[in-house]
Short mmCIF file of C-alpha atoms in Angstrom, two decimals:
data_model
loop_
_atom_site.label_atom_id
_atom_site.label_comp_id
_atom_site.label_asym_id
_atom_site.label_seq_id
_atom_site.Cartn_x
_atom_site.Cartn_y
_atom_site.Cartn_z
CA UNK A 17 96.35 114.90 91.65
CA UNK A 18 100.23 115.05 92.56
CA UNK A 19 100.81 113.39 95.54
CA UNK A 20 104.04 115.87 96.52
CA UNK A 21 101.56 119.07 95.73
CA UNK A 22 104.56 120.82 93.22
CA UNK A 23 104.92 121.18 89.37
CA UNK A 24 108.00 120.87 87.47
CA UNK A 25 108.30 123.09 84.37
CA UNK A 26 111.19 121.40 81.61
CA UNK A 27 112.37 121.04 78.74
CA UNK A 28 110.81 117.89 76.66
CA UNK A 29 114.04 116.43 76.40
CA UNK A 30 113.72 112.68 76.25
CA UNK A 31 117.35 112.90 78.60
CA UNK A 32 115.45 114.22 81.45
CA UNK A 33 113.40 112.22 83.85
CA UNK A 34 112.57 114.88 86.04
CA UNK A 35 110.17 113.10 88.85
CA UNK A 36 113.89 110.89 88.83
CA UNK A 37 115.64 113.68 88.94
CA UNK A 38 114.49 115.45 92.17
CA UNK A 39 113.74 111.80 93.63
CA UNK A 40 110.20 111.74 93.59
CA UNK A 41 107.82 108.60 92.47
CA UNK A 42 105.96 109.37 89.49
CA UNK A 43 102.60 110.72 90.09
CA UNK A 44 103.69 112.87 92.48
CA UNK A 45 103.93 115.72 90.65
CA UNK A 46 102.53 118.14 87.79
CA UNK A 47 104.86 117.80 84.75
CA UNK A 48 105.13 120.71 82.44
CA UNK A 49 107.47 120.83 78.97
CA UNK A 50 108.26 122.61 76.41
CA UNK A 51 111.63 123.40 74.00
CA UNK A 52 113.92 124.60 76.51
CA UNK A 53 111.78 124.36 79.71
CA UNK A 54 111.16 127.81 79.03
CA UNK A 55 108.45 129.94 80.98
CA UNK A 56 106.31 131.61 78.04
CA UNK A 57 102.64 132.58 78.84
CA UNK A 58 101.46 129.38 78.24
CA UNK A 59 103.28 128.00 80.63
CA UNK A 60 102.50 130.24 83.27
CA UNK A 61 99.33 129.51 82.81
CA UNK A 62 99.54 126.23 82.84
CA UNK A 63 101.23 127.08 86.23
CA UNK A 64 98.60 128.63 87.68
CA UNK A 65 96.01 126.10 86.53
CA UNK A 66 98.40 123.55 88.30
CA UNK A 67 97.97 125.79 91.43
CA UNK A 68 94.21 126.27 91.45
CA UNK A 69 93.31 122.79 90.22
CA UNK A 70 96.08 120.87 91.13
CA UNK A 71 96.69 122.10 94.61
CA UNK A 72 100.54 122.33 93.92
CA UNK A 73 101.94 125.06 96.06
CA UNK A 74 105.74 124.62 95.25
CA UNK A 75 107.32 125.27 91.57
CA UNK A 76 109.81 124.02 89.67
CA UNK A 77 111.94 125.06 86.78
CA UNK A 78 114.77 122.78 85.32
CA UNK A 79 116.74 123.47 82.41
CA UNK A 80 120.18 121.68 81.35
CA UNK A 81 122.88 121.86 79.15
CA UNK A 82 123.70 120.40 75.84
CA UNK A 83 119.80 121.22 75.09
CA UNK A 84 119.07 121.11 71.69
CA UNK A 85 117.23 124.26 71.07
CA UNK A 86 120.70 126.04 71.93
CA UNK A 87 120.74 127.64 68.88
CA UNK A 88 120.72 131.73 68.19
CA UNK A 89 117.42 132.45 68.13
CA UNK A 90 117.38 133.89 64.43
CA UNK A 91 118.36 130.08 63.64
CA UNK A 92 116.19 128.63 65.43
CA UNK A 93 113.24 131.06 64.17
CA UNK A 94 114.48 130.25 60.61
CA UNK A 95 114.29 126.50 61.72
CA UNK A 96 110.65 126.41 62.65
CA UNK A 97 109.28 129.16 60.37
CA UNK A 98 110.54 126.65 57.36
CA UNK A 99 109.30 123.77 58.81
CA UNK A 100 105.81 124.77 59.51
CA UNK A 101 105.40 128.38 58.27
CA UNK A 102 102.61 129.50 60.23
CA UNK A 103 104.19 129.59 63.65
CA UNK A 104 104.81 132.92 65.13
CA UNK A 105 108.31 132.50 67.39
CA UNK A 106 108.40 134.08 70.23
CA UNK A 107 111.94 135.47 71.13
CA UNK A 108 114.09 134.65 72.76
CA UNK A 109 113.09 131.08 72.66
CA UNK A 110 117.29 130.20 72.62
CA UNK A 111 119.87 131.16 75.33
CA UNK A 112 123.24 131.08 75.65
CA UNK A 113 123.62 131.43 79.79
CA UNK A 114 121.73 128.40 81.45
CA UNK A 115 122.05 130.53 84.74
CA UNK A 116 121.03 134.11 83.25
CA UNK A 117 117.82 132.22 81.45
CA UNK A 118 116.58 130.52 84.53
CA UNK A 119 117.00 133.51 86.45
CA UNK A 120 114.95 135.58 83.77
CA UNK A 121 112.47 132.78 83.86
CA UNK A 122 112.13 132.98 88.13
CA UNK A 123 111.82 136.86 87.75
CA UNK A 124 109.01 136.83 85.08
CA UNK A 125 107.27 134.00 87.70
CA UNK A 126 107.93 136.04 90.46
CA UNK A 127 106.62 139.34 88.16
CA UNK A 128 103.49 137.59 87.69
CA UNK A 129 100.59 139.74 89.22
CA UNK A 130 98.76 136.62 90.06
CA UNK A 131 101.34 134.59 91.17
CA UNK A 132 100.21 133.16 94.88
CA UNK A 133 101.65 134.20 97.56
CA UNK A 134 102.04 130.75 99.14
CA UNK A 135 103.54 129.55 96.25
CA UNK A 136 107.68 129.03 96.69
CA UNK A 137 109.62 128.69 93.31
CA UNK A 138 112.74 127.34 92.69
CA UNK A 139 115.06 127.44 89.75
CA UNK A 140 117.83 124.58 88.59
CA UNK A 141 120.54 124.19 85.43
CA UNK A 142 120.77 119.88 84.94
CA UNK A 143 124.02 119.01 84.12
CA UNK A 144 123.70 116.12 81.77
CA UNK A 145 127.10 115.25 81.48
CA UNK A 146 128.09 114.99 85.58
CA UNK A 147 124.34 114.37 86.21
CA UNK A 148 123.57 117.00 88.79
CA UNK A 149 120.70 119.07 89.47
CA UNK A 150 122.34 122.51 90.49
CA UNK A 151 119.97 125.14 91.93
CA UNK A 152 120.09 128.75 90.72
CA UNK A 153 119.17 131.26 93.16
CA UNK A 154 118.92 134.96 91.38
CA UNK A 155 121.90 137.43 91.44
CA UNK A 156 124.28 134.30 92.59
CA UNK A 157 126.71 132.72 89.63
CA UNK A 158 126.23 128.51 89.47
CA UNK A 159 128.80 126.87 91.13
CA UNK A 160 129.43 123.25 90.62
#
């Protein structure tokens, strides 16, 4: 069980330690990744598992530049559908605005009809190169 009672959705960047990250000892919380830390329905699932199961009652979504799934999506579909032709892509899997995507992501959390109510969620861009963990807050541009 995670000690700290909070999942972490990310992307499975090898660069990102994200227990490190928001200062936490490992163990203490649910760990969630995907290409791009992206929230698809899997992952909100997973998220709600996490909640039920779990006991975590705090979320967290961390994306970061220089991510390597920064590609237009119709590259990156053409990417995976050569590499292993039966996956269906999703779109958009890609984005281009690190604060625009985790804001999407929050809202389709926060859209969720099942989403608890006691549940708080909370949205950050990782800056790889200046290593910071900037929080994104919805309607508000980052500001470093």
């Amino acid at each position: 069980m995670p000690t700290r009672r909070f999942a972490i959705l990310t992307c499975m960047d090898a660069r990102l330690d994200p227990t490190r990250l928001l200062g936490v000892p490992e163990g203490s919380a649910h760990v969630l990744r995907n290409a791009g830390g992206r929230v698809t329905d899997e992952t909100l699932q997973a998220l709600l598992l996490s909640y039920q199961v779990l006991g975590t009652r705090e979320w967290f979504l961390i994306q970061h530049t220089d991510c390597g799934v920064r590609l237009p999506d119709e590259a990156l579909a053409a990417v995976l559908s050569s590499a292993v032709p039966m996956v269906v892509v999703p779109a958009p899997a890609s984005f281009s605005d690190l604060t625009k995507a985790v804001a999407a992501d929050l809202a389709r959390i926060h859209q969720h009809p099942h989403l608890p109510a006691e549940v708080r969620v909370f949205g950050y861009v990782y800056d790889v190169r200046h290593n910071q963990l900037l929080e994104v807050q919805p309607g508000r541009r980052l500001v470093r």
